[in-house]
Short mmCIF file of N, CA, C and O in Angstrom, two decimals:
data_model
loop_
_atom_site.label_atom_id
_atom_site.label_comp_id
_atom_site.label_asym_id
_atom_site.label_seq_id
_atom_site.Cartn_x
_atom_site.Cartn_y
_atom_site.Cartn_z
N GLN A 20 -15.36 -19.25 -74.75
CA GLN A 20 -15.27 -20.36 -73.81
C GLN A 20 -14.15 -20.11 -72.81
O GLN A 20 -13.04 -19.77 -73.19
N VAL A 21 -14.46 -20.26 -71.54
CA VAL A 21 -13.48 -20.05 -70.48
C VAL A 21 -12.66 -21.32 -70.28
O VAL A 21 -13.22 -22.42 -70.21
N GLN A 22 -11.36 -21.15 -70.23
CA GLN A 22 -10.47 -22.28 -69.95
C GLN A 22 -9.54 -21.91 -68.80
O GLN A 22 -9.01 -20.80 -68.76
N LEU A 23 -9.34 -22.87 -67.90
CA LEU A 23 -8.42 -22.71 -66.78
C LEU A 23 -7.42 -23.85 -66.84
O LEU A 23 -7.82 -25.02 -66.92
N VAL A 24 -6.14 -23.51 -66.80
CA VAL A 24 -5.09 -24.52 -66.90
C VAL A 24 -4.16 -24.40 -65.70
O VAL A 24 -3.47 -23.38 -65.54
N GLU A 25 -4.16 -25.46 -64.87
CA GLU A 25 -3.28 -25.46 -63.69
C GLU A 25 -1.92 -26.03 -64.05
O GLU A 25 -1.78 -26.85 -64.97
N SER A 26 -0.92 -25.60 -63.31
CA SER A 26 0.43 -26.15 -63.44
C SER A 26 1.15 -25.96 -62.11
O SER A 26 0.68 -25.21 -61.24
N GLY A 27 2.29 -26.65 -61.97
CA GLY A 27 3.12 -26.46 -60.78
C GLY A 27 3.03 -27.57 -59.76
O GLY A 27 3.75 -27.54 -58.75
N GLY A 28 2.17 -28.54 -59.99
CA GLY A 28 2.09 -29.66 -59.06
C GLY A 28 3.31 -30.56 -59.16
O GLY A 28 4.16 -30.39 -60.04
N GLY A 29 3.40 -31.51 -58.23
CA GLY A 29 4.53 -32.44 -58.26
C GLY A 29 4.69 -33.14 -56.94
O GLY A 29 3.81 -33.13 -56.09
N LEU A 30 5.86 -33.77 -56.80
CA LEU A 30 6.21 -34.52 -55.59
C LEU A 30 7.18 -33.68 -54.76
O LEU A 30 8.18 -33.19 -55.29
N VAL A 31 6.87 -33.53 -53.49
CA VAL A 31 7.71 -32.73 -52.60
C VAL A 31 7.76 -33.40 -51.23
O VAL A 31 6.82 -34.11 -50.84
N GLN A 32 8.86 -33.22 -50.52
CA GLN A 32 8.97 -33.77 -49.18
C GLN A 32 8.21 -32.90 -48.18
O GLN A 32 7.99 -31.70 -48.41
N ALA A 33 7.85 -33.49 -47.07
CA ALA A 33 7.16 -32.75 -46.01
C ALA A 33 8.00 -31.53 -45.61
O ALA A 33 9.24 -31.58 -45.59
N TRP A 34 7.29 -30.43 -45.32
CA TRP A 34 7.88 -29.13 -44.98
C TRP A 34 8.44 -28.39 -46.18
O TRP A 34 8.98 -27.28 -46.02
N GLY A 35 8.29 -28.97 -47.39
CA GLY A 35 8.72 -28.28 -48.59
C GLY A 35 7.65 -27.32 -49.08
O GLY A 35 6.61 -27.12 -48.45
N SER A 36 7.95 -26.71 -50.26
CA SER A 36 7.05 -25.71 -50.84
C SER A 36 6.79 -26.00 -52.31
O SER A 36 7.62 -26.60 -53.00
N LEU A 37 5.62 -25.56 -52.78
CA LEU A 37 5.26 -25.59 -54.19
C LEU A 37 4.43 -24.35 -54.48
O LEU A 37 3.76 -23.83 -53.59
N ARG A 38 4.49 -23.90 -55.74
CA ARG A 38 3.61 -22.82 -56.17
C ARG A 38 2.78 -23.30 -57.36
O ARG A 38 3.35 -23.66 -58.40
N LEU A 39 1.48 -23.31 -57.18
CA LEU A 39 0.58 -23.68 -58.26
C LEU A 39 0.16 -22.43 -59.03
O LEU A 39 -0.01 -21.36 -58.44
N SER A 40 0.00 -22.59 -60.34
CA SER A 40 -0.47 -21.50 -61.19
C SER A 40 -1.76 -21.94 -61.88
O SER A 40 -1.97 -23.12 -62.15
N CYS A 41 -2.60 -20.96 -62.18
CA CYS A 41 -3.85 -21.21 -62.90
C CYS A 41 -3.99 -20.12 -63.96
O CYS A 41 -4.31 -18.97 -63.64
N ALA A 42 -3.69 -20.48 -65.20
CA ALA A 42 -3.78 -19.53 -66.31
C ALA A 42 -5.19 -19.55 -66.89
O ALA A 42 -5.68 -20.61 -67.26
N ALA A 43 -5.81 -18.37 -66.98
CA ALA A 43 -7.18 -18.27 -67.46
C ALA A 43 -7.23 -17.66 -68.85
O ALA A 43 -6.45 -16.77 -69.18
N SER A 44 -8.16 -18.15 -69.65
CA SER A 44 -8.44 -17.54 -70.95
C SER A 44 -9.96 -17.51 -71.13
O SER A 44 -10.67 -18.34 -70.59
N GLY A 45 -10.44 -16.51 -71.85
CA GLY A 45 -11.87 -16.39 -72.07
C GLY A 45 -12.61 -15.64 -70.98
O GLY A 45 -13.82 -15.43 -71.07
N ARG A 46 -11.91 -15.25 -69.93
CA ARG A 46 -12.50 -14.45 -68.85
C ARG A 46 -11.41 -13.60 -68.22
O ARG A 46 -10.33 -14.11 -67.93
N THR A 47 -11.72 -12.34 -67.97
CA THR A 47 -10.78 -11.44 -67.32
C THR A 47 -10.90 -11.62 -65.82
O THR A 47 -11.86 -11.17 -65.21
N ILE A 48 -9.92 -12.28 -65.22
CA ILE A 48 -10.06 -12.65 -63.81
C ILE A 48 -9.99 -11.44 -62.88
O ILE A 48 -10.34 -11.55 -61.71
N SER A 49 -9.58 -10.30 -63.38
CA SER A 49 -9.55 -9.10 -62.53
C SER A 49 -10.95 -8.69 -62.11
O SER A 49 -11.11 -7.91 -61.18
N ARG A 50 -11.98 -9.19 -62.79
CA ARG A 50 -13.36 -8.81 -62.48
C ARG A 50 -14.11 -9.88 -61.70
O ARG A 50 -15.27 -9.67 -61.35
N TYR A 51 -13.46 -11.01 -61.44
CA TYR A 51 -14.16 -12.13 -60.82
C TYR A 51 -13.38 -12.70 -59.65
O TYR A 51 -12.15 -12.74 -59.68
N PRO A 52 -14.10 -13.20 -58.64
CA PRO A 52 -13.42 -13.97 -57.60
C PRO A 52 -12.90 -15.29 -58.20
O PRO A 52 -13.42 -15.76 -59.22
N MET A 53 -11.90 -15.86 -57.55
CA MET A 53 -11.34 -17.14 -57.99
C MET A 53 -11.09 -17.99 -56.75
O MET A 53 -11.00 -17.47 -55.63
N GLY A 54 -10.93 -19.29 -56.97
CA GLY A 54 -10.70 -20.15 -55.82
C GLY A 54 -9.87 -21.37 -56.15
O GLY A 54 -9.69 -21.73 -57.32
N TRP A 55 -9.36 -22.00 -55.12
CA TRP A 55 -8.65 -23.28 -55.20
C TRP A 55 -9.39 -24.30 -54.34
O TRP A 55 -9.79 -24.00 -53.21
N PHE A 56 -9.53 -25.49 -54.88
CA PHE A 56 -10.13 -26.61 -54.18
C PHE A 56 -9.21 -27.82 -54.35
O PHE A 56 -8.32 -27.80 -55.20
N ARG A 57 -9.41 -28.86 -53.53
CA ARG A 57 -8.60 -30.06 -53.67
C ARG A 57 -9.43 -31.30 -53.37
O ARG A 57 -10.43 -31.23 -52.66
N GLN A 58 -8.97 -32.42 -53.91
CA GLN A 58 -9.66 -33.68 -53.68
C GLN A 58 -8.63 -34.78 -53.47
O GLN A 58 -7.84 -35.07 -54.38
N ALA A 59 -8.65 -35.36 -52.29
CA ALA A 59 -7.77 -36.48 -51.97
C ALA A 59 -8.46 -37.79 -52.34
O ALA A 59 -9.70 -37.84 -52.41
N PRO A 60 -7.69 -38.86 -52.54
CA PRO A 60 -8.29 -40.15 -52.91
C PRO A 60 -9.33 -40.59 -51.87
O PRO A 60 -9.07 -40.57 -50.68
N GLY A 61 -10.50 -40.96 -52.35
CA GLY A 61 -11.56 -41.45 -51.47
C GLY A 61 -12.28 -40.39 -50.68
O GLY A 61 -13.11 -40.71 -49.83
N LYS A 62 -11.97 -39.12 -50.94
CA LYS A 62 -12.60 -38.03 -50.19
C LYS A 62 -13.33 -37.09 -51.14
O LYS A 62 -13.05 -37.06 -52.34
N GLU A 63 -14.21 -36.27 -50.60
CA GLU A 63 -14.92 -35.29 -51.39
C GLU A 63 -14.02 -34.08 -51.67
O GLU A 63 -13.08 -33.80 -50.92
N ARG A 64 -14.35 -33.37 -52.74
CA ARG A 64 -13.62 -32.15 -53.04
C ARG A 64 -13.88 -31.13 -51.93
O ARG A 64 -15.01 -30.98 -51.47
N GLU A 65 -12.81 -30.41 -51.55
CA GLU A 65 -12.95 -29.47 -50.45
C GLU A 65 -12.33 -28.12 -50.79
O GLU A 65 -11.40 -28.04 -51.60
N PHE A 66 -12.82 -27.10 -50.15
CA PHE A 66 -12.33 -25.74 -50.31
C PHE A 66 -10.93 -25.61 -49.73
O PHE A 66 -10.63 -26.15 -48.66
N VAL A 67 -10.08 -24.85 -50.43
CA VAL A 67 -8.74 -24.56 -49.94
C VAL A 67 -8.57 -23.06 -49.69
O VAL A 67 -8.21 -22.64 -48.60
N ALA A 68 -8.80 -22.25 -50.74
CA ALA A 68 -8.58 -20.81 -50.63
C ALA A 68 -9.39 -20.09 -51.69
O ALA A 68 -9.69 -20.66 -52.74
N ALA A 69 -9.72 -18.82 -51.42
CA ALA A 69 -10.45 -18.01 -52.39
C ALA A 69 -9.98 -16.57 -52.29
O ALA A 69 -9.47 -16.13 -51.25
N ILE A 70 -10.17 -15.83 -53.38
CA ILE A 70 -9.77 -14.42 -53.44
C ILE A 70 -10.88 -13.65 -54.12
O ILE A 70 -11.50 -14.13 -55.07
N ASN A 71 -11.16 -12.44 -53.61
CA ASN A 71 -12.26 -11.68 -54.19
C ASN A 71 -11.83 -11.04 -55.51
O ASN A 71 -10.68 -11.16 -55.93
N TRP A 72 -12.76 -10.34 -56.15
CA TRP A 72 -12.51 -9.87 -57.51
C TRP A 72 -11.31 -8.92 -57.57
O TRP A 72 -10.52 -8.97 -58.52
N SER A 73 -11.14 -8.07 -56.57
CA SER A 73 -10.07 -7.07 -56.61
C SER A 73 -8.76 -7.60 -56.06
O SER A 73 -7.73 -6.94 -56.22
N GLY A 74 -8.79 -8.73 -55.41
CA GLY A 74 -7.58 -9.26 -54.78
C GLY A 74 -7.33 -8.69 -53.40
O GLY A 74 -6.31 -9.02 -52.78
N SER A 75 -8.24 -7.90 -52.90
CA SER A 75 -8.04 -7.24 -51.61
C SER A 75 -8.46 -8.10 -50.42
O SER A 75 -8.14 -7.77 -49.28
N ASN A 76 -9.17 -9.18 -50.70
CA ASN A 76 -9.66 -10.02 -49.61
C ASN A 76 -9.47 -11.49 -49.96
O ASN A 76 -9.72 -11.90 -51.10
N THR A 77 -9.00 -12.27 -49.00
CA THR A 77 -8.77 -13.69 -49.20
C THR A 77 -9.43 -14.49 -48.08
O THR A 77 -9.71 -13.97 -47.00
N ASP A 78 -9.63 -15.77 -48.36
CA ASP A 78 -10.28 -16.66 -47.40
C ASP A 78 -9.58 -18.01 -47.50
O ASP A 78 -9.24 -18.45 -48.61
N TYR A 79 -9.37 -18.68 -46.35
CA TYR A 79 -8.64 -19.95 -46.34
C TYR A 79 -9.36 -20.98 -45.47
O TYR A 79 -9.99 -20.64 -44.47
N ALA A 80 -9.20 -22.24 -45.87
CA ALA A 80 -9.62 -23.32 -44.99
C ALA A 80 -8.73 -23.32 -43.76
O ALA A 80 -7.53 -22.99 -43.84
N ASP A 81 -9.28 -23.71 -42.63
CA ASP A 81 -8.49 -23.72 -41.39
C ASP A 81 -7.25 -24.59 -41.51
O ASP A 81 -6.21 -24.29 -40.92
N SER A 82 -7.35 -25.66 -42.28
CA SER A 82 -6.24 -26.62 -42.39
C SER A 82 -5.02 -26.05 -43.12
O SER A 82 -3.92 -26.59 -43.00
N VAL A 83 -5.20 -24.96 -43.88
CA VAL A 83 -4.08 -24.40 -44.64
C VAL A 83 -3.73 -22.98 -44.21
O VAL A 83 -2.74 -22.42 -44.68
N LYS A 84 -4.52 -22.41 -43.32
CA LYS A 84 -4.31 -21.03 -42.90
C LYS A 84 -2.92 -20.87 -42.31
O LYS A 84 -2.47 -21.67 -41.48
N GLY A 85 -2.22 -19.82 -42.75
CA GLY A 85 -0.88 -19.57 -42.26
C GLY A 85 0.21 -20.27 -43.05
O GLY A 85 1.40 -19.98 -42.89
N ARG A 86 -0.17 -21.22 -43.90
CA ARG A 86 0.80 -21.96 -44.73
C ARG A 86 0.64 -21.68 -46.22
O ARG A 86 1.62 -21.69 -46.97
N PHE A 87 -0.58 -21.46 -46.66
CA PHE A 87 -0.88 -21.23 -48.08
C PHE A 87 -1.24 -19.76 -48.30
O PHE A 87 -1.85 -19.12 -47.43
N THR A 88 -0.90 -19.26 -49.50
CA THR A 88 -1.25 -17.89 -49.87
C THR A 88 -1.79 -17.87 -51.30
O THR A 88 -1.12 -18.35 -52.23
N ILE A 89 -2.99 -17.31 -51.45
CA ILE A 89 -3.60 -17.18 -52.77
C ILE A 89 -3.38 -15.76 -53.28
O ILE A 89 -3.39 -14.80 -52.51
N SER A 90 -3.15 -15.64 -54.59
CA SER A 90 -2.93 -14.32 -55.17
C SER A 90 -3.33 -14.34 -56.64
O SER A 90 -3.51 -15.41 -57.24
N LYS A 91 -3.48 -13.14 -57.21
CA LYS A 91 -3.79 -13.01 -58.63
C LYS A 91 -2.83 -12.02 -59.27
O LYS A 91 -2.48 -11.00 -58.65
N ASP A 92 -2.43 -12.29 -60.50
CA ASP A 92 -1.68 -11.35 -61.32
C ASP A 92 -2.59 -10.98 -62.49
O ASP A 92 -2.71 -11.74 -63.45
N ASN A 93 -3.24 -9.83 -62.38
CA ASN A 93 -4.23 -9.47 -63.39
C ASN A 93 -3.60 -9.24 -64.76
O ASN A 93 -4.21 -9.53 -65.80
N ALA A 94 -2.38 -8.73 -64.78
CA ALA A 94 -1.72 -8.48 -66.06
C ALA A 94 -1.48 -9.78 -66.82
O ALA A 94 -1.51 -9.80 -68.05
N LYS A 95 -1.26 -10.87 -66.09
CA LYS A 95 -1.02 -12.17 -66.71
C LYS A 95 -2.29 -13.01 -66.76
O LYS A 95 -2.27 -14.13 -67.27
N ASN A 96 -3.39 -12.48 -66.19
CA ASN A 96 -4.65 -13.23 -66.09
C ASN A 96 -4.41 -14.61 -65.46
O ASN A 96 -4.94 -15.63 -65.94
N THR A 97 -3.64 -14.62 -64.41
CA THR A 97 -3.21 -15.87 -63.76
C THR A 97 -3.38 -15.76 -62.26
O THR A 97 -3.13 -14.72 -61.66
N MET A 98 -3.81 -16.88 -61.66
CA MET A 98 -3.95 -16.98 -60.20
C MET A 98 -2.89 -17.94 -59.68
O MET A 98 -2.46 -18.85 -60.41
N TYR A 99 -2.49 -17.75 -58.43
CA TYR A 99 -1.44 -18.58 -57.84
C TYR A 99 -1.88 -19.12 -56.48
O TYR A 99 -2.74 -18.53 -55.81
N LEU A 100 -1.24 -20.22 -56.09
CA LEU A 100 -1.36 -20.72 -54.73
C LEU A 100 0.03 -21.09 -54.26
O LEU A 100 0.60 -22.09 -54.72
N GLN A 101 0.59 -20.29 -53.38
CA GLN A 101 1.89 -20.58 -52.77
C GLN A 101 1.64 -21.47 -51.57
O GLN A 101 0.91 -21.09 -50.66
N MET A 102 2.26 -22.64 -51.58
CA MET A 102 2.05 -23.61 -50.52
C MET A 102 3.37 -23.87 -49.81
O MET A 102 4.33 -24.36 -50.43
N ASN A 103 3.44 -23.52 -48.55
CA ASN A 103 4.63 -23.70 -47.73
C ASN A 103 4.35 -24.69 -46.60
O ASN A 103 3.19 -24.95 -46.28
N SER A 104 5.41 -25.20 -46.01
CA SER A 104 5.29 -26.14 -44.89
C SER A 104 4.31 -27.25 -45.21
O SER A 104 3.41 -27.58 -44.41
N LEU A 105 4.47 -27.86 -46.37
CA LEU A 105 3.53 -28.87 -46.82
C LEU A 105 3.57 -30.11 -45.93
O LEU A 105 4.63 -30.50 -45.42
N LYS A 106 2.42 -30.73 -45.77
CA LYS A 106 2.25 -31.92 -44.93
C LYS A 106 1.74 -33.06 -45.81
O LYS A 106 1.08 -32.82 -46.84
N PRO A 107 1.97 -34.31 -45.42
CA PRO A 107 1.44 -35.43 -46.20
C PRO A 107 -0.07 -35.34 -46.40
O PRO A 107 -0.58 -35.76 -47.46
N GLU A 108 -0.78 -34.79 -45.45
CA GLU A 108 -2.24 -34.67 -45.58
C GLU A 108 -2.68 -33.62 -46.60
O GLU A 108 -3.87 -33.49 -46.90
N ASP A 109 -1.73 -32.86 -47.15
CA ASP A 109 -2.04 -31.94 -48.25
C ASP A 109 -2.05 -32.65 -49.60
O ASP A 109 -2.39 -32.03 -50.62
N THR A 110 -1.65 -33.91 -49.63
CA THR A 110 -1.65 -34.67 -50.88
C THR A 110 -3.05 -34.75 -51.47
O THR A 110 -4.00 -35.17 -50.80
N ALA A 111 -3.19 -34.31 -52.72
CA ALA A 111 -4.50 -34.27 -53.38
C ALA A 111 -4.32 -33.76 -54.80
O ALA A 111 -3.23 -33.29 -55.17
N VAL A 112 -5.39 -33.86 -55.57
CA VAL A 112 -5.45 -33.15 -56.84
C VAL A 112 -6.03 -31.76 -56.55
O VAL A 112 -7.08 -31.64 -55.91
N TYR A 113 -5.31 -30.73 -57.00
CA TYR A 113 -5.72 -29.35 -56.75
C TYR A 113 -6.36 -28.78 -58.00
O TYR A 113 -5.80 -28.88 -59.11
N TYR A 114 -7.51 -28.14 -57.81
CA TYR A 114 -8.29 -27.56 -58.91
C TYR A 114 -8.44 -26.05 -58.71
O TYR A 114 -8.75 -25.60 -57.60
N CYS A 115 -8.25 -25.29 -59.78
CA CYS A 115 -8.61 -23.88 -59.71
C CYS A 115 -10.00 -23.72 -60.30
O CYS A 115 -10.45 -24.53 -61.12
N ALA A 116 -10.68 -22.66 -59.86
CA ALA A 116 -12.06 -22.45 -60.28
C ALA A 116 -12.33 -20.96 -60.42
O ALA A 116 -11.79 -20.15 -59.66
N ALA A 117 -13.20 -20.62 -61.39
CA ALA A 117 -13.60 -19.24 -61.63
C ALA A 117 -15.03 -19.04 -61.12
O ALA A 117 -15.93 -19.79 -61.50
N ASP A 118 -15.19 -18.03 -60.28
CA ASP A 118 -16.51 -17.72 -59.72
C ASP A 118 -17.40 -17.07 -60.79
O ASP A 118 -16.93 -16.33 -61.64
N ARG A 119 -18.68 -17.36 -60.72
CA ARG A 119 -19.62 -16.85 -61.72
C ARG A 119 -20.04 -15.40 -61.48
O ARG A 119 -20.70 -14.79 -62.31
N ARG A 120 -19.73 -14.82 -60.30
CA ARG A 120 -20.25 -13.51 -59.90
C ARG A 120 -19.25 -12.38 -60.19
O ARG A 120 -18.24 -12.27 -59.48
N PRO A 121 -19.52 -11.54 -61.19
CA PRO A 121 -18.61 -10.42 -61.43
C PRO A 121 -18.57 -9.47 -60.23
O PRO A 121 -19.61 -9.22 -59.61
N PHE A 122 -17.37 -9.03 -59.88
CA PHE A 122 -17.15 -8.11 -58.76
C PHE A 122 -17.67 -8.68 -57.44
O PHE A 122 -18.15 -7.94 -56.56
N GLY A 123 -17.57 -10.01 -57.30
CA GLY A 123 -18.06 -10.68 -56.10
C GLY A 123 -17.01 -10.82 -55.02
O GLY A 123 -15.81 -10.62 -55.23
N SER A 124 -17.46 -11.23 -53.84
CA SER A 124 -16.58 -11.49 -52.71
C SER A 124 -15.99 -12.89 -52.85
O SER A 124 -16.46 -13.71 -53.67
N SER A 125 -14.98 -13.19 -52.04
CA SER A 125 -14.41 -14.54 -52.05
C SER A 125 -15.43 -15.52 -51.47
O SER A 125 -16.20 -15.17 -50.58
N SER A 126 -15.41 -16.75 -51.97
CA SER A 126 -16.43 -17.71 -51.55
C SER A 126 -15.85 -19.11 -51.43
O SER A 126 -15.05 -19.54 -52.26
N TRP A 127 -16.29 -19.84 -50.41
CA TRP A 127 -15.91 -21.25 -50.24
C TRP A 127 -16.98 -22.18 -50.81
O TRP A 127 -16.83 -23.39 -50.77
N VAL A 128 -18.05 -21.61 -51.36
CA VAL A 128 -19.19 -22.40 -51.84
C VAL A 128 -18.94 -22.85 -53.28
O VAL A 128 -18.84 -22.04 -54.20
N MET A 129 -18.84 -24.16 -53.49
CA MET A 129 -18.53 -24.69 -54.83
C MET A 129 -19.57 -24.29 -55.86
O MET A 129 -19.22 -24.10 -57.03
N ALA A 130 -20.81 -24.16 -55.47
CA ALA A 130 -21.87 -23.81 -56.42
C ALA A 130 -21.69 -22.42 -57.01
O ALA A 130 -22.28 -22.10 -58.05
N GLU A 131 -20.85 -21.58 -56.39
CA GLU A 131 -20.61 -20.23 -56.91
C GLU A 131 -19.67 -20.25 -58.12
O GLU A 131 -19.55 -19.27 -58.83
N TYR A 132 -19.00 -21.39 -58.34
CA TYR A 132 -17.97 -21.48 -59.38
C TYR A 132 -18.52 -22.19 -60.61
O TYR A 132 -19.09 -23.28 -60.50
N ASP A 133 -18.33 -21.55 -61.77
CA ASP A 133 -18.91 -22.14 -62.98
C ASP A 133 -17.88 -22.72 -63.95
O ASP A 133 -18.26 -23.39 -64.91
N TYR A 134 -16.60 -22.48 -63.73
CA TYR A 134 -15.57 -23.08 -64.57
C TYR A 134 -14.47 -23.65 -63.70
O TYR A 134 -14.07 -23.02 -62.70
N TRP A 135 -13.97 -24.81 -64.12
CA TRP A 135 -12.96 -25.54 -63.35
C TRP A 135 -11.82 -25.97 -64.27
O TRP A 135 -12.04 -26.29 -65.44
N GLY A 136 -10.61 -26.01 -63.68
CA GLY A 136 -9.48 -26.55 -64.41
C GLY A 136 -9.49 -28.07 -64.35
O GLY A 136 -10.35 -28.68 -63.71
N GLN A 137 -8.50 -28.67 -65.01
CA GLN A 137 -8.42 -30.12 -65.09
C GLN A 137 -7.75 -30.73 -63.86
O GLN A 137 -7.83 -31.95 -63.65
N GLY A 138 -7.11 -29.91 -63.05
CA GLY A 138 -6.48 -30.39 -61.83
C GLY A 138 -5.00 -30.67 -62.00
O GLY A 138 -4.54 -31.02 -63.09
N THR A 139 -4.25 -30.51 -60.92
CA THR A 139 -2.82 -30.84 -60.90
C THR A 139 -2.53 -31.60 -59.61
O THR A 139 -3.01 -31.23 -58.54
N GLN A 140 -1.76 -32.68 -59.74
CA GLN A 140 -1.49 -33.55 -58.60
C GLN A 140 -0.39 -32.96 -57.72
O GLN A 140 0.68 -32.57 -58.21
N VAL A 141 -0.65 -32.94 -56.43
CA VAL A 141 0.35 -32.57 -55.43
C VAL A 141 0.52 -33.76 -54.49
O VAL A 141 -0.46 -34.23 -53.90
N THR A 142 1.74 -34.25 -54.38
CA THR A 142 2.04 -35.38 -53.51
C THR A 142 3.12 -34.97 -52.53
O THR A 142 4.19 -34.53 -52.94
N VAL A 143 2.83 -35.12 -51.24
CA VAL A 143 3.77 -34.75 -50.19
C VAL A 143 4.20 -36.01 -49.47
O VAL A 143 3.37 -36.72 -48.88
N SER A 144 5.49 -36.31 -49.51
CA SER A 144 6.01 -37.51 -48.87
C SER A 144 6.51 -37.18 -47.47
O SER A 144 7.01 -36.09 -47.21
N SER A 145 6.37 -38.16 -46.58
CA SER A 145 6.79 -37.94 -45.18
C SER A 145 8.25 -38.30 -44.98
O SER A 145 8.90 -38.87 -45.83
#
């Protein structure tokens, strides 16, 4: 059984930084693309960032491009999201997800992901 556990969320002031972690078990993430999504109150879940199986290619939502960085540490079987210059509109529950396609490209399509974490709250105050 694949399990994804996020950590690192919290309350931060605008223009601050946070680093989210996603520890995986039951799947070797070095062989699979991974992604981050978020859901704000009253809104649909949306794509944030994705990384391909090898870590050589990344993809970002326009709203976070240049501020967020996705990465993987294969030795730790853990994915990260470094978030800088945070804005109040980044406030949401952040979810990590494991793509179902071995050796696949990065994807913003939620249907490509078959396992999800429980989410971690990120709150950015103005």
